[in-house]
Short mmCIF file of C-alpha atoms (C1' of nucleotides) in Angstrom, two decimals:
data_model
loop_
_atom_site.label_atom_id
_atom_site.label_comp_id
_atom_site.label_asym_id
_atom_site.label_seq_id
_atom_site.Cartn_x
_atom_site.Cartn_y
_atom_site.Cartn_z
CA MET A 1 18.49 13.23 35.03
CA VAL A 2 16.71 16.48 35.69
CA THR A 3 15.96 17.30 32.08
CA LYS A 4 12.29 17.30 31.06
CA GLN A 5 11.01 15.41 34.05
CA PHE A 6 7.87 17.42 34.58
CA THR A 7 5.70 16.32 31.65
CA GLY A 8 4.96 12.75 32.67
CA SER A 9 7.45 10.15 31.47
CA PRO A 10 9.62 11.62 28.70
CA ASP A 11 10.97 8.27 27.60
CA GLU A 12 7.49 6.97 26.95
CA ALA A 13 6.62 10.12 25.08
CA ASP A 14 9.69 9.73 22.89
CA LEU A 15 8.79 6.14 22.19
CA ARG A 16 5.28 7.08 21.19
CA ARG A 17 6.67 9.75 18.89
CA ALA A 18 9.07 7.28 17.30
CA ASP A 19 6.27 4.74 16.92
CA SER A 20 3.94 7.12 15.19
CA LEU A 21 6.74 8.23 12.91
CA ALA A 22 7.59 4.62 12.14
CA ARG A 23 3.95 3.98 11.33
CA GLU A 24 3.93 6.99 9.05
CA ILE A 25 7.05 5.86 7.19
CA PHE A 26 5.54 2.41 6.93
CA SER A 27 2.47 3.84 5.23
CA ASP A 28 4.63 5.84 2.84
CA VAL A 29 6.86 2.98 1.84
CA ALA A 30 4.35 0.14 1.88
CA ASN A 31 2.58 1.17 -1.27
CA LYS A 32 2.67 -0.41 -4.67
CA TRP A 33 4.15 2.46 -6.65
CA ALA A 34 6.88 3.39 -4.20
CA LEU A 35 8.12 -0.18 -4.13
CA LEU A 36 8.05 -0.47 -7.91
CA ILE A 37 9.94 2.80 -8.31
CA ILE A 38 12.66 1.66 -5.93
CA GLU A 39 12.91 -1.66 -7.71
CA ALA A 40 13.12 0.07 -11.08
CA LEU A 41 15.87 2.41 -9.97
CA GLY A 42 18.02 -0.37 -8.55
CA GLU A 43 21.65 0.66 -8.99
CA GLN A 44 21.12 2.85 -12.03
CA THR A 45 20.12 6.49 -12.31
CA LEU A 46 17.11 7.09 -14.52
CA ARG A 47 15.37 10.08 -16.03
CA PHE A 48 11.73 10.82 -15.30
CA SER A 49 10.58 9.54 -18.69
CA GLU A 50 12.77 6.47 -18.45
CA LEU A 51 11.16 5.60 -15.12
CA ARG A 52 7.78 6.15 -16.68
CA ASN A 53 8.58 3.64 -19.42
CA GLU A 54 10.20 1.21 -17.02
CA ILE A 55 7.19 0.98 -14.71
CA GLU A 56 4.27 -0.25 -16.73
CA GLY A 57 0.95 1.35 -15.92
CA ILE A 58 2.12 4.21 -13.73
CA SER A 59 0.60 7.59 -14.51
CA HIS A 60 2.49 10.84 -14.83
CA LYS A 61 0.88 12.09 -11.65
CA MET A 62 1.59 9.04 -9.50
CA LEU A 63 5.21 9.00 -10.60
CA THR A 64 5.69 12.66 -9.68
CA GLN A 65 3.89 12.30 -6.38
CA ASN A 66 5.79 9.24 -5.24
CA LEU A 67 9.12 10.61 -6.38
CA ARG A 68 8.50 13.72 -4.28
CA MET A 69 7.60 11.59 -1.32
CA LEU A 70 10.67 9.42 -1.70
CA GLU A 71 12.84 12.48 -2.12
CA ARG A 72 11.36 14.05 1.00
CA ASN A 73 12.16 10.92 3.00
CA GLY A 74 15.69 10.94 1.61
CA LEU A 75 15.39 7.66 -0.29
CA VAL A 76 15.99 9.05 -3.75
CA GLU A 77 18.20 11.89 -4.89
CA ARG A 78 16.97 14.25 -7.57
CA THR A 79 19.46 16.07 -9.77
CA VAL A 80 18.35 18.70 -12.27
CA HIS A 81 20.58 19.48 -15.25
CA PRO A 82 19.95 23.09 -16.30
CA VAL A 83 19.65 22.45 -20.02
CA VAL A 84 16.90 22.70 -22.60
CA PRO A 85 15.03 20.48 -22.77
CA PRO A 86 15.23 19.85 -19.01
CA ARG A 87 17.02 16.72 -17.90
CA VAL A 88 16.13 15.39 -14.43
CA GLU A 89 17.74 12.27 -13.05
CA TYR A 90 16.79 10.11 -10.11
CA ALA A 91 18.94 7.69 -8.12
CA LEU A 92 18.67 5.81 -4.86
CA THR A 93 20.51 7.17 -1.85
CA GLU A 94 22.23 4.87 0.63
CA PRO A 95 19.06 4.44 2.75
CA GLY A 96 17.19 3.82 -0.48
CA GLN A 97 19.66 1.12 -1.50
CA ALA A 98 19.29 -0.50 1.90
CA LEU A 99 15.54 -0.55 1.47
CA ARG A 100 15.88 -1.99 -1.99
CA VAL A 101 17.66 -5.02 -0.61
CA THR A 102 14.67 -5.89 1.56
CA ILE A 103 12.30 -5.25 -1.34
CA ASP A 104 14.32 -7.66 -3.43
CA GLY A 105 13.48 -10.18 -0.75
CA LEU A 106 9.81 -9.41 -1.26
CA CYS A 107 10.16 -9.95 -5.02
CA ASP A 108 11.93 -13.27 -4.49
CA TRP A 109 9.16 -14.31 -2.15
CA THR A 110 6.52 -13.39 -4.71
CA HIS A 111 8.09 -15.49 -7.43
CA ARG A 112 8.80 -18.40 -5.16
CA TYR A 113 5.20 -18.69 -3.98
CA LEU A 114 3.46 -17.68 -7.18
CA GLY A 115 2.23 -21.22 -7.70
CA HIS A 116 1.08 -21.72 -4.12
CA ILE A 117 -0.89 -18.53 -4.25
CA GLU A 118 -2.52 -19.19 -7.59
CA THR A 119 -3.79 -22.62 -6.54
CA SER A 120 -4.85 -21.30 -3.15
CA ARG A 121 -6.94 -18.67 -4.87
CA HIS A 122 -8.71 -21.17 -7.07
CA ARG A 123 -9.55 -23.36 -4.09
CA PHE A 124 -10.85 -20.36 -2.16
CA ASP A 125 -12.99 -19.07 -5.00
CA ALA A 126 -14.79 -22.39 -5.19
CA MET B 1 9.48 -29.07 -28.28
CA VAL B 2 6.33 -29.41 -30.33
CA THR B 3 3.84 -28.59 -27.57
CA LYS B 4 1.75 -25.44 -27.93
CA GLN B 5 3.76 -23.92 -30.73
CA PHE B 6 0.86 -22.51 -32.75
CA THR B 7 -0.38 -19.54 -30.68
CA GLY B 8 2.52 -17.19 -31.16
CA SER B 9 5.20 -17.54 -28.52
CA PRO B 10 3.70 -19.45 -25.61
CA ASP B 11 6.68 -18.79 -23.35
CA GLU B 12 6.20 -15.07 -23.66
CA ALA B 13 2.51 -15.41 -22.96
CA ASP B 14 3.22 -17.43 -19.83
CA LEU B 15 5.70 -14.83 -18.67
CA ARG B 16 3.21 -12.06 -19.17
CA ARG B 17 0.61 -14.01 -17.21
CA ALA B 18 3.06 -14.63 -14.36
CA ASP B 19 4.04 -10.97 -14.41
CA SER B 20 0.51 -9.70 -14.15
CA LEU B 21 -0.18 -12.18 -11.36
CA ALA B 22 2.96 -11.09 -9.55
CA ARG B 23 1.85 -7.49 -9.90
CA GLU B 24 -1.51 -8.38 -8.47
CA ILE B 25 0.00 -10.15 -5.47
CA PHE B 26 2.30 -7.21 -5.00
CA SER B 27 -0.68 -4.87 -4.79
CA ASP B 28 -2.40 -7.16 -2.30
CA VAL B 29 0.57 -7.53 -0.02
CA ALA B 30 2.03 -4.05 -0.27
CA ASN B 31 -0.60 -2.38 1.83
CA LYS B 32 -0.36 -1.08 5.33
CA TRP B 33 -2.96 -3.28 7.01
CA ALA B 34 -1.89 -6.55 5.44
CA LEU B 35 1.69 -6.02 6.56
CA LEU B 36 0.62 -5.07 10.07
CA ILE B 37 -1.61 -8.13 10.36
CA ILE B 38 1.20 -10.43 9.28
CA GLU B 39 3.56 -8.78 11.73
CA ALA B 40 1.01 -9.07 14.53
CA LEU B 41 0.42 -12.76 13.89
CA GLY B 42 4.09 -13.62 13.91
CA GLU B 43 4.45 -17.14 15.26
CA GLN B 44 1.34 -17.11 17.41
CA THR B 45 -2.26 -17.85 16.54
CA LEU B 46 -4.69 -15.09 17.46
CA ARG B 47 -8.41 -14.67 17.65
CA PHE B 48 -10.20 -12.00 15.65
CA SER B 49 -10.69 -9.76 18.67
CA GLU B 50 -7.11 -10.26 19.81
CA LEU B 51 -5.86 -9.14 16.42
CA ARG B 52 -8.15 -6.15 16.63
CA ASN B 53 -6.60 -5.15 19.96
CA GLU B 54 -3.08 -5.90 18.79
CA ILE B 55 -3.25 -3.65 15.74
CA GLU B 56 -3.95 -0.15 16.88
CA GLY B 57 -6.30 1.84 14.72
CA ILE B 58 -7.64 -0.94 12.50
CA SER B 59 -11.39 -1.05 12.03
CA HIS B 60 -13.56 -4.13 12.25
CA LYS B 61 -14.19 -3.92 8.53
CA MET B 62 -10.60 -3.53 7.41
CA LEU B 63 -9.51 -6.44 9.58
CA THR B 64 -12.17 -8.72 8.10
CA GLN B 65 -11.45 -7.63 4.56
CA ASN B 66 -7.70 -8.08 4.78
CA LEU B 67 -7.99 -11.39 6.62
CA ARG B 68 -10.20 -12.70 3.80
CA MET B 69 -7.70 -11.50 1.24
CA LEU B 70 -4.78 -13.10 3.07
CA GLU B 71 -6.73 -16.32 3.48
CA ARG B 72 -7.58 -16.36 -0.21
CA ASN B 73 -3.91 -16.02 -1.09
CA GLY B 74 -3.06 -18.81 1.34
CA LEU B 75 -0.99 -16.67 3.69
CA VAL B 76 -3.14 -17.15 6.78
CA GLU B 77 -5.14 -20.15 7.91
CA ARG B 78 -8.54 -19.65 9.46
CA THR B 79 -9.90 -22.24 11.88
CA VAL B 80 -13.43 -22.01 13.25
CA HIS B 81 -14.26 -23.72 16.53
CA PRO B 82 -17.97 -24.66 16.52
CA VAL B 83 -18.80 -23.36 19.97
CA VAL B 84 -20.92 -20.59 21.41
CA PRO B 85 -19.76 -17.92 21.49
CA PRO B 86 -17.89 -18.52 18.22
CA ARG B 87 -14.13 -18.84 18.43
CA VAL B 88 -12.15 -18.14 15.26
CA GLU B 89 -8.40 -18.32 15.20
CA TYR B 90 -5.90 -17.08 12.64
CA ALA B 91 -2.34 -18.20 12.05
CA LEU B 92 0.29 -17.75 9.37
CA THR B 93 0.84 -20.57 6.91
CA GLU B 94 4.30 -21.50 5.71
CA PRO B 95 4.21 -18.99 2.82
CA GLY B 96 2.94 -16.43 5.31
CA GLN B 97 5.83 -17.13 7.64
CA ALA B 98 8.27 -16.75 4.77
CA LEU B 99 6.74 -13.40 3.90
CA ARG B 100 6.94 -12.34 7.52
CA VAL B 101 10.68 -12.76 7.49
CA THR B 102 11.05 -10.25 4.69
CA ILE B 103 8.65 -7.88 6.40
CA ASP B 104 10.77 -8.10 9.52
CA GLY B 105 13.56 -6.81 7.32
CA LEU B 106 11.38 -3.87 6.39
CA CYS B 107 10.72 -3.12 10.06
CA ASP B 108 14.41 -3.27 10.87
CA TRP B 109 15.10 -0.89 8.02
CA THR B 110 12.47 1.53 9.27
CA HIS B 111 13.96 1.71 12.74
CA ARG B 112 17.54 1.91 11.52
CA TYR B 113 16.85 4.89 9.28
CA LEU B 114 14.28 6.66 11.40
CA GLY B 115 16.73 9.44 12.21
CA HIS B 116 17.93 9.87 8.62
CA ILE B 117 14.39 10.15 7.42
CA GLU B 118 13.26 12.60 10.06
CA THR B 119 16.11 15.03 9.37
CA SER B 120 15.70 14.59 5.62
CA ARG B 121 12.06 15.57 5.97
CA HIS B 122 12.85 18.73 7.90
CA ARG B 123 15.42 19.80 5.32
CA PHE B 124 12.96 19.13 2.49
CA ASP B 125 10.09 21.01 4.12
CA ALA B 126 12.25 24.13 4.31
"C1'" DC C 1 10.92 17.26 -20.78
"C1'" DG C 2 9.37 17.60 -16.39
"C1'" DG C 3 6.16 19.74 -13.03
"C1'" DC C 4 2.01 21.58 -11.26
"C1'" DA C 5 -3.03 22.56 -11.08
"C1'" DT C 6 -7.70 21.33 -11.96
"C1'" DC C 7 -11.56 18.40 -12.47
"C1'" DC C 8 -14.11 14.33 -11.52
"C1'" DA C 9 -15.10 9.30 -11.18
"C1'" DC C 10 -14.46 5.89 -8.22
"C1'" DA C 11 -12.54 3.09 -4.42
"C1'" DC C 12 -11.61 3.19 0.14
"C1'" DC C 13 -12.68 3.16 4.81
"C1'" DG C 14 -15.31 4.25 9.11
"C1'" DA C 15 -19.75 4.03 11.38
"C1'" DT C 16 -23.76 1.64 12.12
"C1'" DA C 17 -27.01 -1.95 12.25
"C1'" DC C 18 -28.44 -6.68 11.84
"C1'" DT C 19 -27.54 -12.11 11.73
"C1'" DG C 20 -26.01 -16.75 13.67
"C1'" DC D 1 -17.82 -13.23 19.24
"C1'" DA D 2 -17.38 -13.04 14.43
"C1'" DG D 3 -19.27 -11.84 9.94
"C1'" DT D 4 -21.97 -9.38 6.43
"C1'" DA D 5 -24.42 -5.39 4.45
"C1'" DT D 6 -25.31 -0.69 3.69
"C1'" DC D 7 -24.52 4.20 3.59
"C1'" DG D 8 -21.92 8.27 3.14
"C1'" DG D 9 -17.77 11.33 3.59
"C1'" DT D 10 -13.17 11.41 2.08
"C1'" DG D 11 -9.13 10.51 -0.35
"C1'" DT D 12 -7.00 8.51 -4.35
"C1'" DG D 13 -5.68 8.52 -8.82
"C1'" DG D 14 -6.47 9.21 -14.01
"C1'" DA D 15 -7.06 12.68 -17.75
"C1'" DT D 16 -6.18 17.03 -19.34
"C1'" DG D 17 -4.13 21.48 -19.96
"C1'" DC D 18 -0.76 24.99 -19.12
"C1'" DC D 19 3.87 26.69 -17.58
"C1'" DG D 20 9.21 26.79 -17.49
#
DNA sequence: CGGCATCCACACCGATACTG
DNA sequence: CAGTATCGGTGTGGATGCCG
């Protein structure tokens, strides 16, 4: 009860910190490439080049960047096999798997409403 | 069985079209502001300025832009009341509501793994 | 093969100002 | 109050080349 009671309300401060962190994570995760990478990984472990082939249109740079980001947030695990040529494999961690489930929901939604959206667009563009 | 069988494989073509459309929708929806707007709307209908206050940090321009995009895709409904001063209200459509459910899942995920992610980041940055 | 650095075009986004 | 337009700094992301 006496801990850190001098700098205003500590509980509020903690909440603000958590909020800003949540917002930050949201920005990281809510981006096209991150979502597609997570979807592509699914339950399998894939090599860098396999991911690159799996995700159509992603550039070498974007794949590296997003993989680093996901690794940093603990959503994917990166294992390097010390052989020549190098063999690097990526797989979802448990938090990553959990996220994938919700992303699956997003994919289902997309396919379910594909028609709605297409017609809505045509009506709007007129 | 005999319909549109002359231009290669029509089924494949349709699938490719659906895929590219799905990808497009994915890009539209998987962005920070769109998700935050949908979350803010929830079950209520809000005015432009109310949305602006609700979503911390969004600019006038971004709000307008994303609202147009969401309207075009049929996820939000825009109703203009012909009074002075103008009164414009936004609400989620049924597809929008469905999407919101999955986004709620994303929010839950974020809060559940906040700790995991924070510690993972510190370990990575070292 | 996978990763990093560099360069550069372009899209994004905020600020500002003007309309109905 | 809500929307549109314009301008300009900044960040994003593709292409390329070089390392281990």
